Amino acid sequence: MIPFGTTQSGQEVHRITLCSGDLTVNLLTWGAVVQDVRLKGIDRSLTLGSDTLADYERHMRHHGALIGPVANRISTARVRLDGMMYELERNQDGRIHLHSGAQATHLQIWQITEVTDSSATLTLNLPDGACGLPGNRHITVTYQVTAPATLTMQITGTTDSKTCMNFANHSYWNLDSSQRYDGHWLQIDADRYLPCTEDACPTGEVTDVSGTDMDFRRGRPVRANEPALDNNFCLSDAQMALRKVLTLTGTSGVKMTVATTEPGVQIYDGRETYAGLAIEAQGWPDAPNNPRFPSIIVTPDRPYSQTTSWSFKA
């Protein structure tokens, strides 16, 4: 663990290096960010990151971060719980709640509770009312690297009041040394997806991928805007045991396999630069406004949990 930088408000951020087998991963206490992923024999990071903290406070605030307590969008910027309506920050177009707003977990410094050569546990407390939601919440994330080359993330969240949680790691991936991810091969084990409005909010429909440009079941190349991607792919109707859901392969032959317990995975094409593909295992977005979607409500006796892993092979 070494100092990484100081935030604009004067708080110190540290970098943690984990290593096992052929994989080395750097984490930041800022936003529980996965900053750098190195596979033995590959002379580049497989994820988009920066060595400058100011980048993460500005235009790279989602890169590699653990976003919560509710990732993605809530179209009405409000949530009803036990008859009470909670108004949330409208930080997208003045109407939509995106990635939990200015108090979100990816914009805070996490506390280190345990570090070994191959694993690190970070914690964060969200007080009642933070991000507009009720409950004193305690969030724990453990990142562990295991041989030959797997990174596993385990998240738990407890609360003393009914609330909403839907966390997602927001890493951008480019397995080649190219400026864009054009030519990467993407395969997703999803029969359905969520069409979106122009605001990138789900329409409420759950659509079969058959015959659409969202059918990645057999795998196919992706290129910038072919197709445009900022959609949730429906893996299941509830959390499940950890299972493989997605494979991304670069033109270089480097392969990443994603496994998760989550019912959905959001794929975002990074359309500002198309430099990396965001792959975000999570619950289905805008669930509070769509009763048919898997619930993201957690309670004191029904806490939050997620396990997601990334396995690499040259």
C-alpha positions as CSV (number, residue, x, y, z in Angstrom):
1,M,0.0,0.0,0.0
2,I,1.4,3.3,-1.1
3,P,0.2,6.9,-1.3
4,F,-1.5,7.7,-4.6
5,G,-2.5,11.3,-4.3
6,T,-4.5,13.9,-2.4
7,T,-8.1,14.9,-3.3
8,Q,-9.2,18.4,-4.0
9,S,-10.5,18.5,-0.4
10,G,-7.2,17.4,1.0
11,Q,-7.9,13.8,1.7
12,E,-5.1,11.2,1.1
13,V,-5.8,8.3,-1.3
14,H,-3.8,5.1,-1.3
15,R,-3.1,2.4,-3.9
16,I,-3.1,-1.3,-3.0
17,T,-1.4,-3.9,-5.2
18,L,-2.6,-7.5,-5.2
19,C,-0.9,-10.3,-6.9
20,S,-1.3,-14.1,-7.4
21,G,-0.3,-16.4,-10.2
22,D,-0.1,-14.4,-13.4
23,L,-2.3,-11.5,-12.4
24,T,-1.5,-8.2,-10.7
25,V,-4.2,-5.7,-9.8
26,N,-4.0,-2.2,-8.4
27,L,-6.9,-0.8,-6.3
28,L,-7.5,2.7,-5.0
29,T,-9.2,3.7,-1.8
30,W,-10.9,6.4,-3.8
31,G,-14.1,4.9,-5.0
32,A,-12.8,1.3,-4.4
33,V,-11.5,1.7,-7.9
34,V,-9.9,-1.1,-9.9
35,Q,-7.1,1.1,-11.4
36,D,-4.8,-1.3,-13.2
37,V,-5.0,-5.0,-14.3
38,R,-1.9,-6.7,-15.6
39,L,-1.6,-10.2,-17.0
40,K,1.8,-11.8,-17.2
41,G,3.3,-11.5,-20.6
42,I,1.1,-8.6,-21.6
43,D,2.8,-5.2,-21.6
44,R,-0.3,-3.1,-20.9
45,S,-3.2,-2.7,-18.5
46,L,-6.3,-4.5,-19.6
47,T,-8.6,-1.9,-18.0
48,L,-8.7,1.8,-18.6
49,G,-7.2,3.8,-15.7
50,S,-5.1,6.7,-14.8
51,D,-2.0,7.4,-12.6
52,T,-3.5,10.9,-11.7
53,L,-6.1,11.2,-9.0
54,A,-7.5,14.4,-10.4
55,D,-8.7,12.4,-13.5
56,Y,-10.9,10.2,-11.2
57,E,-12.4,13.3,-9.6
58,R,-13.3,14.7,-13.0
59,H,-13.8,13.0,-16.3
60,M,-12.9,9.4,-15.2
61,R,-15.1,9.3,-12.1
62,H,-16.7,6.1,-13.2
63,H,-13.6,4.3,-14.5
64,G,-13.1,1.1,-12.4
65,A,-15.2,2.4,-9.6
66,L,-17.7,0.6,-7.3
67,I,-20.8,2.6,-7.9
68,G,-23.7,2.6,-5.4
69,P,-25.7,2.5,-3.4
70,V,-27.8,2.4,-6.6
71,A,-25.9,2.1,-9.9
72,N,-27.4,3.1,-13.2
73,R,-30.6,5.2,-13.5
74,I,-33.8,5.8,-11.7
75,S,-35.9,7.5,-14.3
76,T,-38.2,9.5,-12.0
77,A,-35.5,10.4,-9.5
78,R,-37.7,9.1,-6.7
79,V,-38.3,5.9,-4.7
80,R,-41.3,4.9,-2.6
81,L,-40.6,2.7,0.4
82,D,-43.3,1.8,2.9
83,G,-45.5,4.6,1.7
84,M,-42.8,7.3,2.0
85,M,-41.6,9.0,-1.2
86,Y,-37.8,9.7,-1.3
87,E,-36.7,12.4,-3.6
88,L,-33.3,11.8,-5.2
89,E,-30.7,14.0,-6.9
90,R,-31.7,14.8,-10.5
91,N,-28.2,14.8,-11.9
92,Q,-29.0,13.8,-15.5
93,D,-30.8,16.4,-17.6
94,G,-32.4,17.8,-14.4
95,R,-34.8,14.9,-14.4
96,I,-33.1,11.5,-13.9
97,H,-31.1,10.1,-11.0
98,L,-27.8,8.6,-12.3
99,H,-25.3,6.5,-10.3
100,S,-26.5,7.8,-6.9
101,G,-25.4,11.4,-7.4
102,A,-22.8,13.5,-5.7
103,Q,-22.7,11.4,-2.5
104,A,-22.2,8.1,-4.3
105,T,-19.7,5.5,-3.1
106,H,-17.5,6.0,-6.1
107,L,-16.8,9.6,-5.0
108,Q,-15.8,8.7,-1.5
109,I,-12.7,7.4,0.2
110,W,-13.1,3.9,1.5
111,Q,-11.4,2.6,4.7
112,I,-8.9,-0.3,4.5
113,T,-9.8,-3.0,7.1
114,E,-7.6,-5.8,5.9
115,V,-4.8,-6.3,3.3
116,T,-2.7,-9.3,2.3
117,D,-0.6,-10.0,-0.7
118,S,-3.6,-11.2,-2.7
119,S,-6.7,-9.6,-1.1
120,A,-8.0,-6.4,0.3
121,T,-11.1,-5.5,2.2
122,L,-12.5,-1.9,2.1
123,T,-15.5,-0.5,4.0
124,L,-17.7,2.6,3.8
125,N,-20.5,3.9,5.9
126,L,-23.4,5.7,4.4
127,P,-25.5,7.6,7.0
128,D,-29.3,7.8,6.9
129,G,-30.3,10.1,4.1
130,A,-27.1,9.9,2.1
131,C,-27.8,9.7,-1.6
132,G,-31.4,10.5,-0.7
133,L,-32.2,7.1,0.7
134,P,-33.0,5.9,4.2
135,G,-31.0,3.7,6.5
136,N,-27.6,3.8,8.1
137,R,-25.7,1.5,5.7
138,H,-22.4,-0.3,6.0
139,I,-20.8,-1.5,2.8
140,T,-17.9,-3.9,2.6
141,V,-16.0,-5.0,-0.6
142,T,-13.3,-7.6,-0.8
143,Y,-11.1,-7.9,-3.9
144,Q,-9.1,-11.1,-4.1
145,V,-6.7,-12.3,-6.8
146,T,-6.3,-16.1,-7.2
147,A,-4.0,-18.1,-9.5
148,P,-3.8,-18.5,-12.3
149,A,-5.5,-15.2,-13.2
150,T,-8.8,-14.4,-11.5
151,L,-10.0,-11.3,-9.8
152,T,-13.0,-11.8,-7.5
153,M,-15.1,-9.0,-6.0
154,Q,-17.5,-9.7,-3.1
155,I,-19.8,-6.9,-1.8
156,T,-22.0,-6.9,1.2
157,G,-24.3,-4.2,2.4
158,T,-26.3,-4.0,5.6
159,T,-28.9,-1.4,6.7
160,D,-31.0,-0.6,9.8
161,S,-33.9,0.4,7.7
162,K,-35.6,-0.7,4.4
163,T,-33.7,0.9,1.5
164,C,-32.4,0.2,-2.0
165,M,-29.0,-1.2,-3.1
166,N,-27.8,-2.1,-6.5
167,F,-24.0,-1.9,-6.8
168,A,-21.9,-2.3,-9.9
169,N,-18.2,-2.2,-10.8
170,H,-17.8,0.2,-13.7
171,S,-14.5,-0.9,-15.2
172,Y,-13.9,-0.2,-18.9
173,W,-12.1,-3.0,-20.7
174,N,-9.8,-3.0,-23.7
175,L,-7.8,-6.2,-24.1
176,D,-5.7,-4.9,-27.0
177,S,-3.2,-2.1,-27.2
178,S,-5.6,-0.3,-29.6
179,Q,-7.1,3.2,-29.1
180,R,-10.6,1.7,-29.6
181,Y,-12.0,-1.7,-28.8
182,D,-13.1,-2.3,-32.5
183,G,-12.8,-6.0,-33.3
184,H,-13.2,-7.4,-29.8
185,W,-15.4,-10.5,-29.7
186,L,-18.3,-10.3,-27.2
187,Q,-20.4,-13.2,-26.0
188,I,-23.3,-12.8,-23.5
189,D,-25.5,-15.5,-22.0
190,A,-28.7,-13.5,-22.2
191,D,-31.9,-14.3,-24.0
192,R,-33.5,-11.0,-23.2
193,Y,-32.5,-7.3,-22.9
194,L,-34.1,-4.0,-21.8
195,P,-34.8,-1.5,-24.7
196,C,-34.1,2.1,-23.6
197,T,-35.5,5.5,-24.2
198,E,-33.4,8.3,-25.6
199,D,-32.4,9.1,-22.0
200,A,-31.0,5.6,-21.7
201,C,-33.7,4.6,-19.2
202,P,-35.5,1.2,-19.7
203,T,-38.8,1.5,-21.4
204,G,-40.2,-1.2,-19.2
205,E,-40.3,-3.8,-22.0
206,V,-38.3,-7.0,-21.6
207,T,-37.4,-8.0,-25.2
208,D,-36.2,-11.3,-26.7
209,V,-32.8,-10.8,-28.3
210,S,-33.6,-13.2,-31.2
211,G,-33.4,-11.4,-34.5
212,T,-32.1,-8.2,-33.0
213,D,-28.7,-6.6,-33.0
214,M,-28.6,-7.3,-29.2
215,D,-28.2,-11.1,-29.7
216,F,-24.7,-11.9,-28.5
217,R,-25.4,-15.5,-27.4
218,R,-23.1,-17.1,-29.9
219,G,-20.6,-14.2,-29.8
220,R,-19.7,-11.7,-32.4
221,P,-17.4,-8.7,-33.0
222,V,-18.3,-5.3,-31.7
223,R,-17.3,-2.0,-33.1
224,A,-18.0,1.6,-32.2
225,N,-21.7,2.2,-32.5
226,E,-22.3,-1.2,-34.1
227,P,-24.6,-1.5,-32.3
228,A,-25.0,1.5,-29.9
229,L,-24.9,0.0,-26.5
230,D,-26.1,1.3,-23.1
231,N,-28.4,-1.5,-22.2
232,N,-29.0,-4.1,-19.6
233,F,-28.9,-7.7,-20.7
234,C,-31.2,-9.9,-18.6
235,L,-29.3,-12.9,-17.3
236,S,-32.0,-14.1,-14.9
237,D,-35.0,-13.0,-13.0
238,A,-33.2,-13.1,-9.6
239,Q,-29.7,-13.4,-8.2
240,M,-28.2,-16.9,-8.7
241,A,-25.2,-18.9,-7.7
242,L,-22.0,-17.6,-9.3
243,R,-22.0,-18.6,-12.9
244,K,-20.2,-17.6,-16.1
245,V,-22.2,-15.0,-18.1
246,L,-19.9,-13.2,-20.5
247,T,-16.7,-13.5,-22.5
248,L,-14.7,-10.7,-24.1
249,T,-11.8,-11.5,-26.4
250,G,-9.4,-9.0,-27.9
251,T,-8.0,-9.3,-31.4
252,S,-4.7,-10.1,-29.6
253,G,-6.2,-13.3,-28.3
254,V,-6.4,-12.1,-24.6
255,K,-9.7,-13.4,-23.2
256,M,-11.7,-12.2,-20.2
257,T,-14.5,-14.4,-18.7
258,V,-17.0,-12.7,-16.4
259,A,-19.0,-14.6,-13.8
260,T,-21.5,-13.1,-11.4
261,T,-24.4,-13.7,-9.1
262,E,-26.3,-10.8,-10.5
263,P,-29.5,-10.9,-12.7
264,G,-28.2,-8.4,-15.2
265,V,-25.2,-6.9,-16.9
266,Q,-25.2,-3.4,-18.3
267,I,-23.0,-3.0,-21.4
268,Y,-22.0,0.6,-22.2
269,D,-20.0,1.4,-25.3
270,G,-18.0,4.3,-23.9
271,R,-19.3,6.4,-26.7
272,E,-17.2,9.5,-25.8
273,T,-14.1,7.8,-27.1
274,Y,-15.0,4.1,-27.6
275,A,-11.7,3.4,-25.9
276,G,-13.1,0.7,-23.7
277,L,-16.3,-1.3,-23.1
278,A,-17.9,-1.0,-19.7
279,I,-19.3,-4.3,-18.4
280,E,-21.4,-3.7,-15.3
281,A,-22.8,-6.8,-13.5
282,Q,-25.8,-5.5,-11.5
283,G,-29.5,-5.7,-10.9
284,W,-31.8,-4.5,-13.6
285,P,-31.8,-0.7,-13.8
286,D,-34.8,1.5,-12.7
287,A,-36.3,-1.4,-10.8
288,P,-38.2,0.8,-8.4
289,N,-40.3,2.0,-11.3
290,N,-40.8,-1.4,-12.9
291,P,-42.5,-3.9,-10.6
292,R,-41.7,-6.8,-13.1
293,F,-38.0,-6.2,-12.6
294,P,-36.1,-8.0,-9.9
295,S,-36.3,-6.0,-6.7
296,I,-33.4,-4.0,-5.3
297,I,-34.9,-3.5,-1.9
298,V,-32.9,-4.6,1.1
299,T,-33.9,-4.7,4.7
300,P,-32.2,-5.3,8.1
301,D,-32.9,-9.0,7.9
302,R,-32.3,-9.3,4.1
303,P,-28.9,-7.6,3.4
304,Y,-27.3,-7.0,0.1
305,S,-24.6,-9.3,-1.4
306,Q,-22.9,-9.7,-4.8
307,T,-20.0,-11.7,-6.1
308,T,-18.5,-11.0,-9.5
309,S,-15.2,-12.4,-10.9
310,W,-13.1,-11.7,-14.0
311,S,-10.8,-14.4,-15.3
312,F,-8.0,-13.7,-17.8
313,K,-6.1,-15.8,-20.3
314,A,-3.6,-14.9,-22.9
